[in-house]
Structures are given as C-alpha cells and as structure tokens.
Amino acid sequence: RKEVEQDPGPFNVPEGATVAFNCTYSNSASQSFFWYRQDCRKEPKLLMSVYSSGNEDGRFTAQLNRASQYISLLIRDSKLSDSATYLCVVNSGGGADGLTFGKGTHLIIQP
Amino acid sequence: SAVISQKPSRDICQRGTSLTIQCQVDSQVTMMFWYRQQPGQSLTLIATANQGSEATYESGFVIDKFPISRPNLTFSTLTVSNMSPEDSSIYLCSVDRGRRETQYFGPGTRLLVL
C-alpha cells in the first residue's frame, strides 16, 4: 500500500474556478503535513503546512482529517500561474526524519 | 527559508563511473537530506546526512552505492557510484531548519547516465 496517495490528474480547470485536491496517507502516526508545489523542471517549494484546525493562506485553504487520514487543498479564484504539480507530503517521524511525498496532482489552469 | 546551492546542476556520465554532487547551505542547519526524483515520479528519500557520523539510509539504498559525507553543518556530498542508466534522475538535497519540520530544497542535479 502506498504511503501517500494522490489523484495524479491532470485537472484541467478554467481560470477563476475553484479546484480541490485530496490526499490520503497510510501511517496513522504521521505528525506533520504539507503541500508543496513543483513547477516543471524545478525543485519542490513549500506551499503551506497543514494544521489540524485547518489553515488558509490567501486563495489557498488546507485541511486535515486525522480520523480519515486525508488532507485537502482548495484553490479559489485560480490563476494561470497556479498551473503546477501539487505534492502532498507527510512527515511521520516527528522532526528528524525525511518527508514522504505523494506522486503529485497535475493542475492545468486554462485561459 | 535557506539558500541552498547544488553542484553540478546537470551532468551526463558514462555507465560504470561515479559522480559526486555537492550541496551548500548559506547557514548552519541541523538536518540535511538527499532525495531522488526519477522521471515522471515523485521524490524518494535516499538518506539523512548526519554531521559527524554515518548517514542513515532508507530501505533500498546502501552506502556502497550512495556514499554521503557531512563534514560540517553547511555542506554535504552525495556520490552516485558505479552508475547505470537506471540512476538517471534528479538528485535533490534538502535542509530542515524551520518550524514543524518544514524542509527546503536545493535546485537539484539532473543526471543522465548513458
């Protein structure tokens, strides 16, 4: 069973629309959760951490459901520049361990 | 965030040879990690580079194939030894110096093995 699973997409969404991604993780002891963004031929960059209470950063909202072991990312009023691969990332080690990455969800915003 | 550089940015190598990748951080960090991203895939952790001691390798990765050095708190190297075409990948280092175990990545080294 994969540790972090995401729908690979691609999601083709018109500019201005709202889009949501989900991600599930298998390790119930996981401590920290993140969404990273990776542009083509670039390194991953942290988009936002995901907190148990849910958190919002501008047009982006992340939520965590520990009981169901899934994480979501909502993008409102999508922009062309939002086109990228969004990686769901989990840290199961509580600080000293590396991260476990999902394979990513490809998002294409169309004009 | 940290400023992280990697050398080389890309290379094309012959099978059977070895390549050492360098990762330099602009400030001291506790944790440094090495990842691999194969074509069309997500990132896979190779090992944690421990300062002053041997690296901690993930399942499927061994020291003989991927020796790692971490001589100080700002620098690490990863060597890809006895390369084969299957080693063609992007190799990324990352550091952990933020809250909630956030990691920041270097720009990556694109390796093609012929």
PDB file of C-alpha atoms in Angstrom:
ATOM      1  CA  ARG A   1       0.000   0.000   0.000  1.00  0.00           C
ATOM      2  CA  LYS A   2       1.362   3.410  -0.963  1.00  0.00           C
ATOM      3  CA  GLU A   3       2.106   5.655   1.988  1.00  0.00           C
ATOM      4  CA  VAL A   4       0.776   8.849   0.431  1.00  0.00           C
ATOM      5  CA  GLU A   5      -1.743   8.672  -2.390  1.00  0.00           C
ATOM      6  CA  GLN A   6      -2.972  11.400  -4.674  1.00  0.00           C
ATOM      7  CA  ASP A   7      -5.054  11.560  -7.816  1.00  0.00           C
ATOM      8  CA  PRO A   8      -2.428  12.312 -10.489  1.00  0.00           C
ATOM      9  CA  GLY A   9      -4.894  14.218 -12.675  1.00  0.00           C
ATOM     10  CA  PRO A  10      -4.379  16.202 -14.749  1.00  0.00           C
ATOM     11  CA  PHE A  11      -7.038  18.585 -13.563  1.00  0.00           C
ATOM     12  CA  ASN A  12      -7.945  20.978 -16.355  1.00  0.00           C
ATOM     13  CA  VAL A  13      -9.675  23.967 -14.802  1.00  0.00           C
ATOM     14  CA  PRO A  14     -10.761  27.295 -16.307  1.00  0.00           C
ATOM     15  CA  GLU A  15      -9.195  30.416 -14.912  1.00  0.00           C
ATOM     16  CA  GLY A  16     -11.163  31.796 -11.975  1.00  0.00           C
ATOM     17  CA  ALA A  17     -12.637  28.458 -10.957  1.00  0.00           C
ATOM     18  CA  THR A  18     -12.232  26.716  -7.637  1.00  0.00           C
ATOM     19  CA  VAL A  19     -10.374  23.425  -7.539  1.00  0.00           C
ATOM     20  CA  ALA A  20      -9.802  20.945  -4.726  1.00  0.00           C
ATOM     21  CA  PHE A  21      -7.334  18.101  -4.304  1.00  0.00           C
ATOM     22  CA  ASN A  22      -7.365  15.327  -1.774  1.00  0.00           C
ATOM     23  CA  CYS A  23      -4.591  13.140  -0.485  1.00  0.00           C
ATOM     24  CA  THR A  24      -4.653  10.096   1.797  1.00  0.00           C
ATOM     25  CA  TYR A  25      -1.868   8.770   3.985  1.00  0.00           C
ATOM     26  CA  SER A  26      -1.437   5.323   5.471  1.00  0.00           C
ATOM     27  CA  ASN A  27       0.605   5.962   8.618  1.00  0.00           C
ATOM     28  CA  SER A  28      -1.735   6.962  11.415  1.00  0.00           C
ATOM     29  CA  ALA A  29       1.259   8.084  13.488  1.00  0.00           C
ATOM     30  CA  SER A  30       2.135  10.810  10.979  1.00  0.00           C
ATOM     31  CA  GLN A  31       2.948  14.075  12.671  1.00  0.00           C
ATOM     32  CA  SER A  32       3.251  16.826  10.118  1.00  0.00           C
ATOM     33  CA  PHE A  33       1.611  17.524   6.800  1.00  0.00           C
ATOM     34  CA  PHE A  34       2.427  19.858   3.950  1.00  0.00           C
ATOM     35  CA  TRP A  35       1.522  20.831   0.441  1.00  0.00           C
ATOM     36  CA  TYR A  36       4.442  21.534  -1.851  1.00  0.00           C
ATOM     37  CA  ARG A  37       4.292  22.950  -5.336  1.00  0.00           C
ATOM     38  CA  GLN A  38       6.626  21.812  -8.093  1.00  0.00           C
ATOM     39  CA  ASP A  39       6.900  23.612 -11.393  1.00  0.00           C
ATOM     40  CA  CYS A  40       8.237  21.840 -14.442  1.00  0.00           C
ATOM     41  CA  ARG A  41      11.980  21.159 -14.146  1.00  0.00           C
ATOM     42  CA  LYS A  42      12.163  22.932 -10.798  1.00  0.00           C
ATOM     43  CA  GLU A  43      12.607  21.811  -7.204  1.00  0.00           C
ATOM     44  CA  PRO A  44       9.594  21.457  -4.896  1.00  0.00           C
ATOM     45  CA  LYS A  45       8.718  24.554  -2.923  1.00  0.00           C
ATOM     46  CA  LEU A  46       6.669  24.678   0.222  1.00  0.00           C
ATOM     47  CA  LEU A  47       3.186  25.994  -0.434  1.00  0.00           C
ATOM     48  CA  MET A  48       1.773  25.620   3.043  1.00  0.00           C
ATOM     49  CA  SER A  49       1.791  23.490   6.147  1.00  0.00           C
ATOM     50  CA  VAL A  50      -1.433  21.767   7.105  1.00  0.00           C
ATOM     51  CA  TYR A  51      -2.675  22.136  10.650  1.00  0.00           C
ATOM     52  CA  SER A  52      -5.310  20.113  12.454  1.00  0.00           C
ATOM     53  CA  SER A  53      -7.567  23.130  12.749  1.00  0.00           C
ATOM     54  CA  GLY A  54      -7.270  23.881   9.039  1.00  0.00           C
ATOM     55  CA  ASN A  55      -5.496  26.915   7.710  1.00  0.00           C
ATOM     56  CA  GLU A  56      -5.841  29.486   4.991  1.00  0.00           C
ATOM     57  CA  ASP A  57      -3.290  31.497   3.073  1.00  0.00           C
ATOM     58  CA  GLY A  58      -4.871  33.876   0.615  1.00  0.00           C
ATOM     59  CA  ARG A  59      -6.641  31.844  -2.042  1.00  0.00           C
ATOM     60  CA  PHE A  60      -5.376  28.563  -0.612  1.00  0.00           C
ATOM     61  CA  THR A  61      -7.061  26.556   2.133  1.00  0.00           C
ATOM     62  CA  ALA A  62      -5.663  23.344   3.590  1.00  0.00           C
ATOM     63  CA  GLN A  63      -7.490  20.937   5.838  1.00  0.00           C
ATOM     64  CA  LEU A  64      -6.506  17.807   7.722  1.00  0.00           C
ATOM     65  CA  ASN A  65      -8.816  14.982   8.772  1.00  0.00           C
ATOM     66  CA  ARG A  66      -6.846  12.727  11.101  1.00  0.00           C
ATOM     67  CA  ALA A  67      -9.695  10.276  11.648  1.00  0.00           C
ATOM     68  CA  SER A  68      -9.975   9.563   7.930  1.00  0.00           C
ATOM     69  CA  GLN A  69      -6.281  10.202   7.274  1.00  0.00           C
ATOM     70  CA  TYR A  70      -6.731  12.612   4.461  1.00  0.00           C
ATOM     71  CA  ILE A  71      -5.534  16.079   3.607  1.00  0.00           C
ATOM     72  CA  SER A  72      -7.128  18.535   1.235  1.00  0.00           C
ATOM     73  CA  LEU A  73      -6.086  21.638  -0.645  1.00  0.00           C
ATOM     74  CA  LEU A  74      -8.584  24.130  -2.022  1.00  0.00           C
ATOM     75  CA  ILE A  75      -7.600  26.823  -4.501  1.00  0.00           C
ATOM     76  CA  ARG A  76     -10.090  29.622  -5.069  1.00  0.00           C
ATOM     77  CA  ASP A  77     -10.161  32.063  -7.985  1.00  0.00           C
ATOM     78  CA  SER A  78      -7.490  30.053  -9.790  1.00  0.00           C
ATOM     79  CA  LYS A  79      -4.839  31.886 -11.818  1.00  0.00           C
ATOM     80  CA  LEU A  80      -2.868  30.772 -14.834  1.00  0.00           C
ATOM     81  CA  SER A  81       0.216  30.851 -12.619  1.00  0.00           C
ATOM     82  CA  ASP A  82      -1.309  28.174 -10.380  1.00  0.00           C
ATOM     83  CA  SER A  83      -0.565  25.591 -13.074  1.00  0.00           C
ATOM     84  CA  ALA A  84       1.900  23.189 -11.500  1.00  0.00           C
ATOM     85  CA  THR A  85       2.170  19.839  -9.769  1.00  0.00           C
ATOM     86  CA  TYR A  86       0.952  19.835  -6.183  1.00  0.00           C
ATOM     87  CA  LEU A  87       2.665  17.368  -3.895  1.00  0.00           C
ATOM     88  CA  CYS A  88       1.074  16.057  -0.728  1.00  0.00           C
ATOM     89  CA  VAL A  89       3.809  15.497   1.826  1.00  0.00           C
ATOM     90  CA  VAL A  90       3.831  13.765   5.188  1.00  0.00           C
ATOM     91  CA  ASN A  91       6.439  13.609   7.919  1.00  0.00           C
ATOM     92  CA  SER A  92       5.892  10.519  10.010  1.00  0.00           C
ATOM     93  CA  GLY A  93       8.966  10.821  12.168  1.00  0.00           C
ATOM     94  CA  GLY A  94       8.246  13.877  14.239  1.00  0.00           C
ATOM     95  CA  GLY A  95      11.186  16.029  13.329  1.00  0.00           C
ATOM     96  CA  ALA A  96      14.324  14.121  12.443  1.00  0.00           C
ATOM     97  CA  ASP A  97      13.070  12.106   9.522  1.00  0.00           C
ATOM     98  CA  GLY A  98      12.739  12.859   5.875  1.00  0.00           C
ATOM     99  CA  LEU A  99       9.492  13.510   4.146  1.00  0.00           C
ATOM    100  CA  THR A 100       7.247  11.077   2.301  1.00  0.00           C
ATOM    101  CA  PHE A 101       5.916  12.504  -0.926  1.00  0.00           C
ATOM    102  CA  GLY A 102       2.846  11.663  -2.915  1.00  0.00           C
ATOM    103  CA  LYS A 103       3.297  11.425  -6.656  1.00  0.00           C
ATOM    104  CA  GLY A 104       1.613  14.742  -7.132  1.00  0.00           C
ATOM    105  CA  THR A 105      -1.515  16.112  -8.758  1.00  0.00           C
ATOM    106  CA  HIS A 106      -1.056  17.947 -12.031  1.00  0.00           C
ATOM    107  CA  LEU A 107      -3.104  21.119 -12.333  1.00  0.00           C
ATOM    108  CA  ILE A 108      -3.562  23.000 -15.592  1.00  0.00           C
ATOM    109  CA  ILE A 109      -5.367  26.325 -15.476  1.00  0.00           C
ATOM    110  CA  GLN A 110      -6.797  27.225 -18.842  1.00  0.00           C
ATOM    111  CA  PRO A 111      -7.465  30.788 -20.012  1.00  0.00           C
TER     112      PRO A 111
ATOM    113  CA  SER B   1      13.985  29.888   4.191  1.00  0.00           C
ATOM    114  CA  ALA B   2      17.563  28.771   3.491  1.00  0.00           C
ATOM    115  CA  VAL B   3      19.578  29.466   0.363  1.00  0.00           C
ATOM    116  CA  ILE B   4      20.749  26.123  -0.983  1.00  0.00           C
ATOM    117  CA  SER B   5      23.027  25.509  -3.937  1.00  0.00           C
ATOM    118  CA  GLN B   6      23.989  22.295  -5.656  1.00  0.00           C
ATOM    119  CA  LYS B   7      26.853  21.427  -7.967  1.00  0.00           C
ATOM    120  CA  PRO B   8      26.801  20.322 -10.695  1.00  0.00           C
ATOM    121  CA  SER B   9      23.400  21.438 -11.889  1.00  0.00           C
ATOM    122  CA  ARG B  10      23.456  18.713 -14.514  1.00  0.00           C
ATOM    123  CA  ASP B  11      25.777  16.088 -15.930  1.00  0.00           C
ATOM    124  CA  ILE B  12      25.919  13.329 -18.492  1.00  0.00           C
ATOM    125  CA  CYS B  13      28.001  10.358 -17.407  1.00  0.00           C
ATOM    126  CA  GLN B  14      29.123   7.017 -18.758  1.00  0.00           C
ATOM    127  CA  ARG B  15      27.966   3.840 -17.071  1.00  0.00           C
ATOM    128  CA  GLY B  16      30.396   2.454 -14.535  1.00  0.00           C
ATOM    129  CA  THR B  17      31.683   5.865 -13.475  1.00  0.00           C
ATOM    130  CA  SER B  18      30.867   7.800 -10.301  1.00  0.00           C
ATOM    131  CA  LEU B  19      29.636  11.342  -9.727  1.00  0.00           C
ATOM    132  CA  THR B  20      29.817  13.397  -6.555  1.00  0.00           C
ATOM    133  CA  ILE B  21      27.125  16.014  -6.003  1.00  0.00           C
ATOM    134  CA  GLN B  22      27.703  18.882  -3.613  1.00  0.00           C
ATOM    135  CA  CYS B  23      25.128  20.702  -1.524  1.00  0.00           C
ATOM    136  CA  GLN B  24      25.954  24.002   0.166  1.00  0.00           C
ATOM    137  CA  VAL B  25      23.699  25.914   2.554  1.00  0.00           C
ATOM    138  CA  ASP B  26      24.068  29.582   3.434  1.00  0.00           C
ATOM    139  CA  SER B  27      23.770  28.935   7.168  1.00  0.00           C
ATOM    140  CA  GLN B  28      24.179  26.135   9.669  1.00  0.00           C
ATOM    141  CA  VAL B  29      21.402  23.568   9.657  1.00  0.00           C
ATOM    142  CA  THR B  30      20.784  20.554  11.815  1.00  0.00           C
ATOM    143  CA  MET B  31      19.302  18.207   9.284  1.00  0.00           C
ATOM    144  CA  MET B  32      20.252  17.632   5.666  1.00  0.00           C
ATOM    145  CA  PHE B  33      18.632  15.078   3.401  1.00  0.00           C
ATOM    146  CA  TRP B  34      19.189  13.611  -0.041  1.00  0.00           C
ATOM    147  CA  TYR B  35      16.294  12.717  -2.337  1.00  0.00           C
ATOM    148  CA  ARG B  36      15.944  11.223  -5.776  1.00  0.00           C
ATOM    149  CA  GLN B  37      13.240  12.074  -8.291  1.00  0.00           C
ATOM    150  CA  GLN B  38      13.135   9.675 -11.207  1.00  0.00           C
ATOM    151  CA  PRO B  39      11.467  10.702 -14.453  1.00  0.00           C
ATOM    152  CA  GLY B  40       7.738  11.143 -14.004  1.00  0.00           C
ATOM    153  CA  GLN B  41       7.911  10.151 -10.351  1.00  0.00           C
ATOM    154  CA  SER B  42       7.738  11.903  -7.034  1.00  0.00           C
ATOM    155  CA  LEU B  43      10.592  12.321  -4.615  1.00  0.00           C
ATOM    156  CA  THR B  44      12.075   9.399  -2.720  1.00  0.00           C
ATOM    157  CA  LEU B  45      14.271   9.879   0.332  1.00  0.00           C
ATOM    158  CA  ILE B  46      17.706   8.291  -0.085  1.00  0.00           C
ATOM    159  CA  ALA B  47      19.256   9.127   3.255  1.00  0.00           C
ATOM    160  CA  THR B  48      19.655  11.592   6.083  1.00  0.00           C
ATOM    161  CA  ALA B  49      23.107  13.156   6.166  1.00  0.00           C
ATOM    162  CA  ASN B  50      24.256  13.290   9.775  1.00  0.00           C
ATOM    163  CA  GLN B  51      27.000  15.692  10.754  1.00  0.00           C
ATOM    164  CA  GLY B  52      29.947  13.846  12.256  1.00  0.00           C
ATOM    165  CA  SER B  53      28.527  10.358  11.819  1.00  0.00           C
ATOM    166  CA  GLU B  54      27.438   7.925   9.158  1.00  0.00           C
ATOM    167  CA  ALA B  55      24.367   8.738   7.088  1.00  0.00           C
ATOM    168  CA  THR B  56      21.072   6.991   7.794  1.00  0.00           C
ATOM    169  CA  TYR B  57      19.850   5.211   4.666  1.00  0.00           C
ATOM    170  CA  GLU B  58      16.292   4.392   3.696  1.00  0.00           C
ATOM    171  CA  SER B  59      15.220   0.935   2.637  1.00  0.00           C
ATOM    172  CA  GLY B  60      16.544   0.140  -0.818  1.00  0.00           C
ATOM    173  CA  PHE B  61      19.541   2.456  -0.610  1.00  0.00           C
ATOM    174  CA  VAL B  62      23.001   1.428   0.571  1.00  0.00           C
ATOM    175  CA  ILE B  63      26.178   3.222   1.481  1.00  0.00           C
ATOM    176  CA  ASP B  64      28.289   1.450  -1.117  1.00  0.00           C
ATOM    177  CA  LYS B  65      26.098   2.796  -3.900  1.00  0.00           C
ATOM    178  CA  PHE B  66      25.371   6.241  -2.428  1.00  0.00           C
ATOM    179  CA  PRO B  67      28.164   7.260  -0.055  1.00  0.00           C
ATOM    180  CA  ILE B  68      27.394  10.514   1.732  1.00  0.00           C
ATOM    181  CA  SER B  69      29.614  12.955   3.577  1.00  0.00           C
ATOM    182  CA  ARG B  70      28.592  15.687   6.006  1.00  0.00           C
ATOM    183  CA  PRO B  71      31.783  17.326   7.252  1.00  0.00           C
ATOM    184  CA  ASN B  72      30.054  20.354   8.795  1.00  0.00           C
ATOM    185  CA  LEU B  73      26.687  21.975   9.333  1.00  0.00           C
ATOM    186  CA  THR B  74      26.563  23.756   5.968  1.00  0.00           C
ATOM    187  CA  PHE B  75      27.815  21.182   3.481  1.00  0.00           C
ATOM    188  CA  SER B  76      27.140  17.653   2.284  1.00  0.00           C
ATOM    189  CA  THR B  77      28.022  15.472  -0.682  1.00  0.00           C
ATOM    190  CA  LEU B  78      26.262  12.533  -2.297  1.00  0.00           C
ATOM    191  CA  THR B  79      28.182  10.188  -4.581  1.00  0.00           C
ATOM    192  CA  VAL B  80      26.388   8.027  -7.105  1.00  0.00           C
ATOM    193  CA  SER B  81      28.770   5.117  -7.590  1.00  0.00           C
ATOM    194  CA  ASN B  82      29.220   2.694 -10.458  1.00  0.00           C
ATOM    195  CA  MET B  83      26.406   4.350 -12.346  1.00  0.00           C
ATOM    196  CA  SER B  84      23.954   2.633 -14.645  1.00  0.00           C
ATOM    197  CA  PRO B  85      21.223   4.151 -16.840  1.00  0.00           C
ATOM    198  CA  GLU B  86      18.719   3.392 -14.061  1.00  0.00           C
ATOM    199  CA  ASP B  87      20.463   6.029 -11.947  1.00  0.00           C
ATOM    200  CA  SER B  88      19.364   8.735 -14.376  1.00  0.00           C
ATOM    201  CA  SER B  89      17.361  11.019 -12.162  1.00  0.00           C
ATOM    202  CA  ILE B  90      17.222  14.354 -10.428  1.00  0.00           C
ATOM    203  CA  TYR B  91      19.051  14.356  -7.107  1.00  0.00           C
ATOM    204  CA  LEU B  92      17.979  16.968  -4.580  1.00  0.00           C
ATOM    205  CA  CYS B  93      19.306  17.929  -1.206  1.00  0.00           C
ATOM    206  CA  SER B  94      17.077  19.499   1.381  1.00  0.00           C
ATOM    207  CA  VAL B  95      17.500  21.081   4.776  1.00  0.00           C
ATOM    208  CA  ASP B  96      15.272  21.309   7.797  1.00  0.00           C
ATOM    209  CA  ARG B  97      15.587  24.474   9.836  1.00  0.00           C
ATOM    210  CA  GLY B  98      12.068  25.711  10.192  1.00  0.00           C
ATOM    211  CA  ARG B  99       9.197  25.051  12.486  1.00  0.00           C
ATOM    212  CA  ARG B 100       7.086  21.956  12.095  1.00  0.00           C
ATOM    213  CA  GLU B 101       9.856  20.124  10.266  1.00  0.00           C
ATOM    214  CA  THR B 102       9.464  22.163   7.101  1.00  0.00           C
ATOM    215  CA  GLN B 103      12.118  21.307   4.521  1.00  0.00           C
ATOM    216  CA  TYR B 104      13.596  23.475   1.819  1.00  0.00           C
ATOM    217  CA  PHE B 105      15.099  22.039  -1.330  1.00  0.00           C
ATOM    218  CA  GLY B 106      18.111  22.804  -3.415  1.00  0.00           C
ATOM    219  CA  PRO B 107      17.671  23.307  -7.172  1.00  0.00           C
ATOM    220  CA  GLY B 108      18.590  19.703  -7.928  1.00  0.00           C
ATOM    221  CA  THR B 109      21.212  17.941 -10.025  1.00  0.00           C
ATOM    222  CA  ARG B 110      19.984  16.411 -13.262  1.00  0.00           C
ATOM    223  CA  LEU B 111      21.937  13.256 -14.034  1.00  0.00           C
ATOM    224  CA  LEU B 112      21.806  11.307 -17.258  1.00  0.00           C
ATOM    225  CA  VAL B 113      23.736   8.049 -17.446  1.00  0.00           C
ATOM    226  CA  LEU B 114      24.431   6.652 -20.877  1.00  0.00           C
TER     227      LEU B 114
END
